[in-house]
C-alpha angles and dihedrals in degrees: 000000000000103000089150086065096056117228102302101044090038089057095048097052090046092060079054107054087039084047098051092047104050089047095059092047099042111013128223123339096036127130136239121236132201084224086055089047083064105040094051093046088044082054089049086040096054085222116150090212136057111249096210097060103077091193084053099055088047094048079049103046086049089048090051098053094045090052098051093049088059089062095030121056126194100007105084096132095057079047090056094037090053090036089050099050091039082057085048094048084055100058100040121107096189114034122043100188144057126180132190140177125240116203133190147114125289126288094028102123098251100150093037086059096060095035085056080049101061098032082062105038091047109021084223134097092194084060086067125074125184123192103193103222082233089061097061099030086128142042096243095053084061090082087079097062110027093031120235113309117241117295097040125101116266097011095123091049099041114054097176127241118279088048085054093057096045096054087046118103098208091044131048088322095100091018138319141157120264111213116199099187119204077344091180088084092063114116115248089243083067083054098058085041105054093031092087090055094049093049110029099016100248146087135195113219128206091286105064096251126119126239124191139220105241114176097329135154111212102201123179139200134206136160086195113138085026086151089049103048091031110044131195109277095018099137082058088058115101107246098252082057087047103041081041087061106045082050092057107080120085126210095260088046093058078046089063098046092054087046100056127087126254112205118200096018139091091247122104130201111252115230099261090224088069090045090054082057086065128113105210140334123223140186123218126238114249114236109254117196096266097055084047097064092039085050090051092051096057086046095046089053099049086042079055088044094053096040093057095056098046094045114017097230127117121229134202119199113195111234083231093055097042092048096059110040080056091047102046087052095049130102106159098224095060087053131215098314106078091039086044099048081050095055091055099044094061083040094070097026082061091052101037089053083048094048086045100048099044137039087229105189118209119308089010117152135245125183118199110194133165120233138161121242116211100271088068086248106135119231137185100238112218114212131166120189112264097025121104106197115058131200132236138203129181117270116210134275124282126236099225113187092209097079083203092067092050102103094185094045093044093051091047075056106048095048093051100083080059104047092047087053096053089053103035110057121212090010103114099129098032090046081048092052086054100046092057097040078058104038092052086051107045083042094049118101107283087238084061095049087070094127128028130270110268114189125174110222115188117187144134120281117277101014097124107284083139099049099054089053091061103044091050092052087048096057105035103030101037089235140055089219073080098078120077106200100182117168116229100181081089091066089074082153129052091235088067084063078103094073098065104022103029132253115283116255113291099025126104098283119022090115095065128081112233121207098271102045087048094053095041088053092043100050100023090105086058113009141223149203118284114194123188113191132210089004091160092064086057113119097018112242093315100121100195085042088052098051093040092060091032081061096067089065099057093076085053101050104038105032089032092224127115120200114181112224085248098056154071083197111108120194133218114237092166091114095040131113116215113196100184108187144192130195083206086114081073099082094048094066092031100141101012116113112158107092098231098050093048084051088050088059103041085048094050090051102025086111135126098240095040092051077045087046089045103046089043083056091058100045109272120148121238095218083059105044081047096064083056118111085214146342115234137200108206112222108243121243117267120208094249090052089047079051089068098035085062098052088049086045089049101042096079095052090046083058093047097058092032084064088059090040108266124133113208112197130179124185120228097249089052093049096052089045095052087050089050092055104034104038110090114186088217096069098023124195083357100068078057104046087045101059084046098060100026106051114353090066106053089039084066081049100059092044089046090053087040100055098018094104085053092072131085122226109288098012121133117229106215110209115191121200125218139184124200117182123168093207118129122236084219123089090242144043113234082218116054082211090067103141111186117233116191112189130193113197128190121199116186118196135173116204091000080303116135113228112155143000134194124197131181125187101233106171091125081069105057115076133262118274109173111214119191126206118270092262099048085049097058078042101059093035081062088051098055102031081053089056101053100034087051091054108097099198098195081058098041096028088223132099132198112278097190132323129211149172100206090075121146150238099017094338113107084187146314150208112231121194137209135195114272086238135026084201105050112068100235116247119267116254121290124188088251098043083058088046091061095039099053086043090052087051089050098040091085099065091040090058088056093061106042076055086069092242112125117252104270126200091277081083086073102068086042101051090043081050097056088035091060089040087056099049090050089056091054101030105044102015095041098220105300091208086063144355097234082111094037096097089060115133114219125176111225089273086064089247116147109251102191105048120175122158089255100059088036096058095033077058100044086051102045084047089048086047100055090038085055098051083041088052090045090046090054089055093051086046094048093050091043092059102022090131090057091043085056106049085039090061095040090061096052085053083060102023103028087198130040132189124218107268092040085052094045089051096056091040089057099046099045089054086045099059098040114124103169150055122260118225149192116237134209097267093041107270135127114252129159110262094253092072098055126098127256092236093056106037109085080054094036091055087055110024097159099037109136100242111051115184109197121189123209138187086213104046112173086156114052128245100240081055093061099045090061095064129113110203091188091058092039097057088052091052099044092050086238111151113271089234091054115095135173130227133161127236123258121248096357139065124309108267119260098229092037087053087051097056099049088054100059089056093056105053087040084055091045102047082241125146099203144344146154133276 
């Protein structure tokens, strides 16, 4: 009772109080009793019980704990457990005070439990005092409760209020409850402050007196380690699981929690010496379904209760009705409080429409039912006795599990393929592969949408990946903050991983939030779209670098959980989108430029297995691509969709002038030819945007400032837009001294008046289109018609996948090939696989000639190209034809080990020989199909670029229509066999066959001598080049260099030094 008095002075005040007492209710003379020692100090005390009587405390300690688990649902063991240590506080001498922690997630009823508590302990609410952790979160917020310490103004006359409440009578100075409510956001100097009453019961306020501890629970609150003691998909869990894990921890293990620090939050870690002053530690239940209802039934009486005595009306609340505005507002990991706060706010709109629509008189009904109208909406139906028409309002929305069921998030659903069209442009078919990849996944069972949807999205730079994110975030989210778009081709080590995930704990660093930290703590209630762009480029070419960062990603993925290096906290991706993107299709469509060519080939590898194919090639792991919901190929941007795009990039720049008065117009053909010099397919949407916002924006400035005095009040300058650029449509210039000139060009008018204009040569901005003269251009179209018309794909097992003369870097054009199937594995090499390989290869330069135009330096790639096949063929398959190869010795780089000059020259030779028979095969191939070279090359004359099928077609006809017989002439080129002579025609019709019989008017070397003759060996032996070849000229005499020739191969043949011819 005075402890503040110490044992002598306490006694005597005692004698005193008891004196005084018994005095008043039974005058002088009487005696005092030990039994009257108790029951005045039980009346000081404010006990309902007599402390002297043992049967009685226990009868106490029992009644307590039945009373509070009428109020309080779900949490009996924290009830027994405070119960348990007050009775302790009772019976000990020494120590007067006994505190515990009580954990758990939010919503809980944490706080309601030890307010019920103290309200039933002490009968009193005055006997109970809560400090908010918010309240005291900083050193200058202490003031309130321990007053201002001496020297400061005021600190002898305020107190503060927790040393108020501890000197009050009627409130903690006989015994109280102390409520530290999520006490974890206290700040550490609290800690020093209120450390001395947990361990010595006593504490010192601002003033330099000292308060104790009489009788007093010091009971505290936290939510800390919420992700820890409530886990993600824990209302899926059965209820043994459930009840198994909230019996787990242990109390060091809820000391841990409090001790550890929680970087980014509000929540602070609690000194673990005042922890170890501490009684006990104790996690809340969570509230199951079935303690939900039975908690809404106690709360929906005492609503009724209350109701009653403010208004005088009695209401009835259907169990139907009151189950389920507590139920559509539950998820068990958010607690009571937000169902709960649901529950009371129909409630009284109920009451206050019913209020508002009738005069009700004392003790008058009202009956608040659910039903359901005939549209299927629900309503709380609104009836009084003796009225016949009742009212309605609308009840709230249900949470319905079956997603199918779900009528608001179905129609959210239904209207998203729209909307992304309408802000992706020319995505029809990529927008439709993620709708579907979303749709499958919200309308999925609840107990299935455990981890977040991952999709893989490739595409080209600038097509649109961004702007996906946001309208996505936007539809489904309500707000395009909802959308992360963090770039991941800058983590090129894996040291730079803390840039993106954190740094671990104790490096520079752990203590800060990065982006995507911050926006998965921001949005993880909700949820949002994260899109990580360029992932692909992540970790450079360094393979092992690549996997290891890719592997980060897997727990996230998969488990749908994220815990920063720095952290316990684990957080909940379950309602998350991840849009991982490439730019690896770039290199798919590098060099095309006709729309129709660079959809050809999006819709020949937009497949599952190719994307698959494509990402493997850049580094991507499979265990990675395999936790995506789908790969998918993103559909390039056509000049008419990049037509609309600009119209979309330019809008907000026509409003913003139109607000000041400007009127910015641009005509269609202006616009599509704007579009046609500014649009690179290399930056996409982006080269557009760019020119928009860098430079045509601040050109209308300049013509605004430049007319703008011109203009009367209210009226509107016009400013047209024009675009002039001197490129040809055409792949190639008539005049090799073209130099392209791209003009913008600003007229400013008032009234249809012209009054300024303003033009800039900006030719340096529009990207750069290589055009080639008119002859390199029919050159180039021989080379690559001679590519694809010489390729034999049941040989080869490959066909032409497109074929074009607008190609890049140091490429005029090229033909590129695909399998004949995706589906069928392609057959391993065969000599004469190679051989039609390498003749294809060759087949280009060759073209080029039988056209009757001179070699040029493209026959150096191709014949690199044969020459490495060759040696392949020789070095690592060791000649499959025969083994004579077979015992070479490569390294793993397939370089020869044991060289010697004999091997070396034996090679060179072999590899000459069969570059050779390969060159000989193109030019029987060319002639073969010399109809089909021309019309091919007609048509990229026309076209510059053909698909597949548009190649295959002309192909086809060409050779249908054939009706005669290609052959070589005289001077190399290709003629039909009609317009050669007689005298050529039995050696035009085999030029390279391996016996060549020549006949001459002036023969110094026999003819049985040159029949003999092997051109193929002679070339090898008289070092000529192998794509020089000798031929005589018909009816007349035999050429001078060609003689000459011959004759050194004669010689060579013959072991002879010289000789006549």
């Amino acid at each position: 009772l005075y402890r503040n008095l110490g044992p002598i002075n306490g006694s005597i005040r005692l004698m005193q109080d008891v004196a005084i007492r018994v005095l008043r209710e039974e005058g002088v003379g009487a005696y005092v009793t030990e039994e009257k020692v108790y029951e005045v100090a039980q009346s000081i005390l404010g006990f309902p019980v007599n402390l002297l009587n043992g049967s009685a405390i226990a009868e106490y300690i029992s009644s307590i704990k039945q009373k509070a688990k009428l109020d309080i649902h779900g949490q009996d063991h924290i009830i027994d457990k405070v119960a348990d240590m007050w009775a302790q506080v009772l019976e000990d001498n020494e120590r007067s005070l006994r505190a515990g922690m009580i954990m758990g997630g939010m919503g809980l009823g944490k706080t309601d439990l030890v307010n019920v508590l103290g309200k039933v302990i002490f009968n009193s609410p005055e006997r109970v005092h809560r400090i908010r952790g918010e309240e005291v979160n900083s050193k200058d917020n202490l003031w309130t409760q321990f007053g201002a310490t001496i020297g400061y103004k005021g600190a002898d006359k305020t107190p503060g209020r927790l040393m108020e409440w501890l000197e009050n009578p009627v409130g903690g100075k006989f015994g109280g409850v102390l409520l530290l409510d999520n006490i974890d956001k206290a700040d550490a100097k609290f800690w020093e402050r209120i450390s001395g009453l947990l361990e010595n019961g006593q504490i010192t306020g601002g003033d330099g007196n000292v308060r104790h501890a009489n009788n007093l629970l010091v009971l505290m609150t936290s939510s800390k380690g919420h992700e820890i003691l409530v886990p993600r998909g824990i209302e899926n869990w059965p209820l043994a699981k459930l009840e198994a894990h909230e019996n787990s921890f242990s109390e060091s293990q809820l000391k841990d929690i409090l001790a550890d620090v929680t970087v980014g939050t509000d929540e602070s870690a609690i000194d673990s010496n005042v922890l170890n002053l501490l009684d006990f530690f104790s996690l809340a239940h969570l509230i199951t379904p079935e303690k939900l209802l039975a908690i809404a039934e106690i709360k929906t009486d005492l609503w009724k209760e209350q109701t009653y005595k403010k208004r005088k009306l009695h209401i009835h609340v259907s169990d139907r009705l009151r189950d389920y505005l507590i139920s559509s507002g539950y998820r068990m990991q958010e607690g009571f409080r937000s169902p709960y706060k649901q529950l009371l706010k129909y409630l009284n709109k109920a009451r206050d429409a019913a209020t508002q629509n009738w005069n009700f008189k004392r003790n008058d009904h009202v009956n608040l039912d659910l039903v359901q109208t005939e549209d299927k909406s629900l309503k709380i139906m609104i009836s009084v006795e003796e009225q016949n028409d009742p009212i309605y309002i609308d009840a709230p929305e249900e949470i319905i599990d079956n997603p199918l069921e779900n009528e608001k998030e179905l129609e959210k659903l239904s209207g998203l393929l729209d909307y992304l069209n309408s802000r992706v442009y020319g995505w029809e078919e990529t927008n439709q592969a993620i709708f579907d990849a979303i749709f499958s996944y919200r309308t999925s069972p609840k107990k299935l949408r455990n981890r977040p949807l991952s999709i893989m999205l490739v595409g080209s730079t600038g097509t649109g990946k961004s702007e996906l994110a946001k309208a996505l975030a936007k539809h489904l989210y309500g707000n395009e903050k909802a959308a992360l778009i963090q770039h991941m081709g800058e983590i090129t080590e894996a040291g730079e991983k803390s840039t993106i995930f954190g740094s671990a704990r104790g490096y520079a660093g752990s203590n800060d939030l990065t982006a995507l930290e911050q926006f998965v703590r921001t949005h993880e209630r909700t949820g949002g779209v994260i899109l990580l762009d360029v992932i692909s480029n992540m970790g450079g070419g360094n393979l092992q670098t690549k996997e290891a960062l890719f592997k980060l990603f897997y727990g996230m993925i998969e488990e749908g959980t994220w815990t920063p290096p720095s952290r316990k906290k684990s957080y909940d991706l379950s309602k998350f989108i991840f849009v991982f993107t490439g730019n690896d299709g770039e290199k798919l469509f590098q060099g095309l430029s006709a729309d129709e060519m660079r959809l050809a080939v999006w819709k020949a590898n937009n497949k599952k297995e190719r994307i698959r194919e494509i990402l493997r090639n850049a580094g991507i792991p499979e265990a990675f691509l395999g936790r995506m919901a789908d790969l998918i190929l993103a559909k390039p941007l056509t000049v008419e969709v990049m037509k609309q795009v600009t119209e979309k990039l330019i809008a907000p720049t026509r409003e913003a002038f139109a607000s000041h008065g400007v009127e910015l117009e641009i005509s269609k053909p202006h616009l599509d030819q704007f579009v046609q010099s500014f649009f690179s397919q290399d930056k996409g949407a982006r080269s557009l945007r760019d020119m928009i916002e860098e430079k045509l924006i601040g050109w209308v400035g300049q013509l605004y400032l430049q007319v703008r005095s011109k203009a009367k009040p209210n009226q509107k300058i016009k400013i047209q837009l024009k675009v002039f650029d001197n490129l040809p449509n055409t792949a190639y210039v008539e005049d090799s001294s073209f130099s392209r000139e791209v003009k913008v060009q600003l007229d400013a008018s008032i009234d249809d008046q012209w009054v300024g204009s303003l033009e800039r040569e900006v030719g340096s901005y529009a990207p750069h289109k290589t055009r080639m003269t008119k002859e390199a251009t029919v050159i180039t179209a021989y080379h690559e018609s001679g590519h694809a018309n010489s390729n034999d794909p049941s040989v080869t097992g490959e066909k032409i996948a497109y074929v074009t003369i607008k190609g890049s870097g140091g490429n005029l054009g090229y033909a590129r090939y695909e399998p004949l199937s995706m589906d069928v594995a392609s057959d391993n090499y065969t000599r004469t696989k190679l051989l039609y390989k390498m003749a294809s290869i060759l087949a280009g330069q060759r073209a080029q000639q039988l056209a009757g135009f001179e070699p040029d330096s493209g026959w150096e790639s191709d014949l690199h190209s044969v020459r490495n096949l060759a040696y392949n063929y020789f070095v690592r398959w060791g000649d499959l034809a025969n083994s004579s190869t077979a015992s070479l010795i490569a390294d793993k780089n397939h370089k020869l080990i044991l060289e010697s000059d004999e091997i070396k020259n034996s090679l060179q030779q072999k590899i000459a020989s069969m570059v050779i028979e390969a060159d000989e095969l193109a030019v029987k191939l060319l002639l073969k199909n010399w109809s089909a070279v021309e019309a091919v090359k007609n048509a990229l004359l026309v076209k510059s670029e053909l698909s597949d099928e548009e190649y295959s077609k002309i192909r086809s006809e060409a050779l249908a229509n054939e009706t005669e017989e290609w052959v070589l002439s005289d001077t190399g080129r290709a003629i039909k066999k009609s317009q050669a002579t007689r005298r050529w025609q039995d050696f035009l019709s085999s030029p390279f066959s391996r016996q060549i019989t020549y006949k001459s008017k002036i023969p110094s070397i026999s003819q049985s001598e040159l029949v003999d003759i092997s051109l193929n060996e002679a070339f090898l032996s008289s070092n000529l080049q192998p794509d020089t070849y000798i031929y005589g000229k018909p009816n007349s005499d035999i050429d001078i260099l060609s003689a000459k020739g011959l004759e050194r191969c004669s010689r060579i043949l013959s072991g002879q030094n010289q000789g006549d011819i």
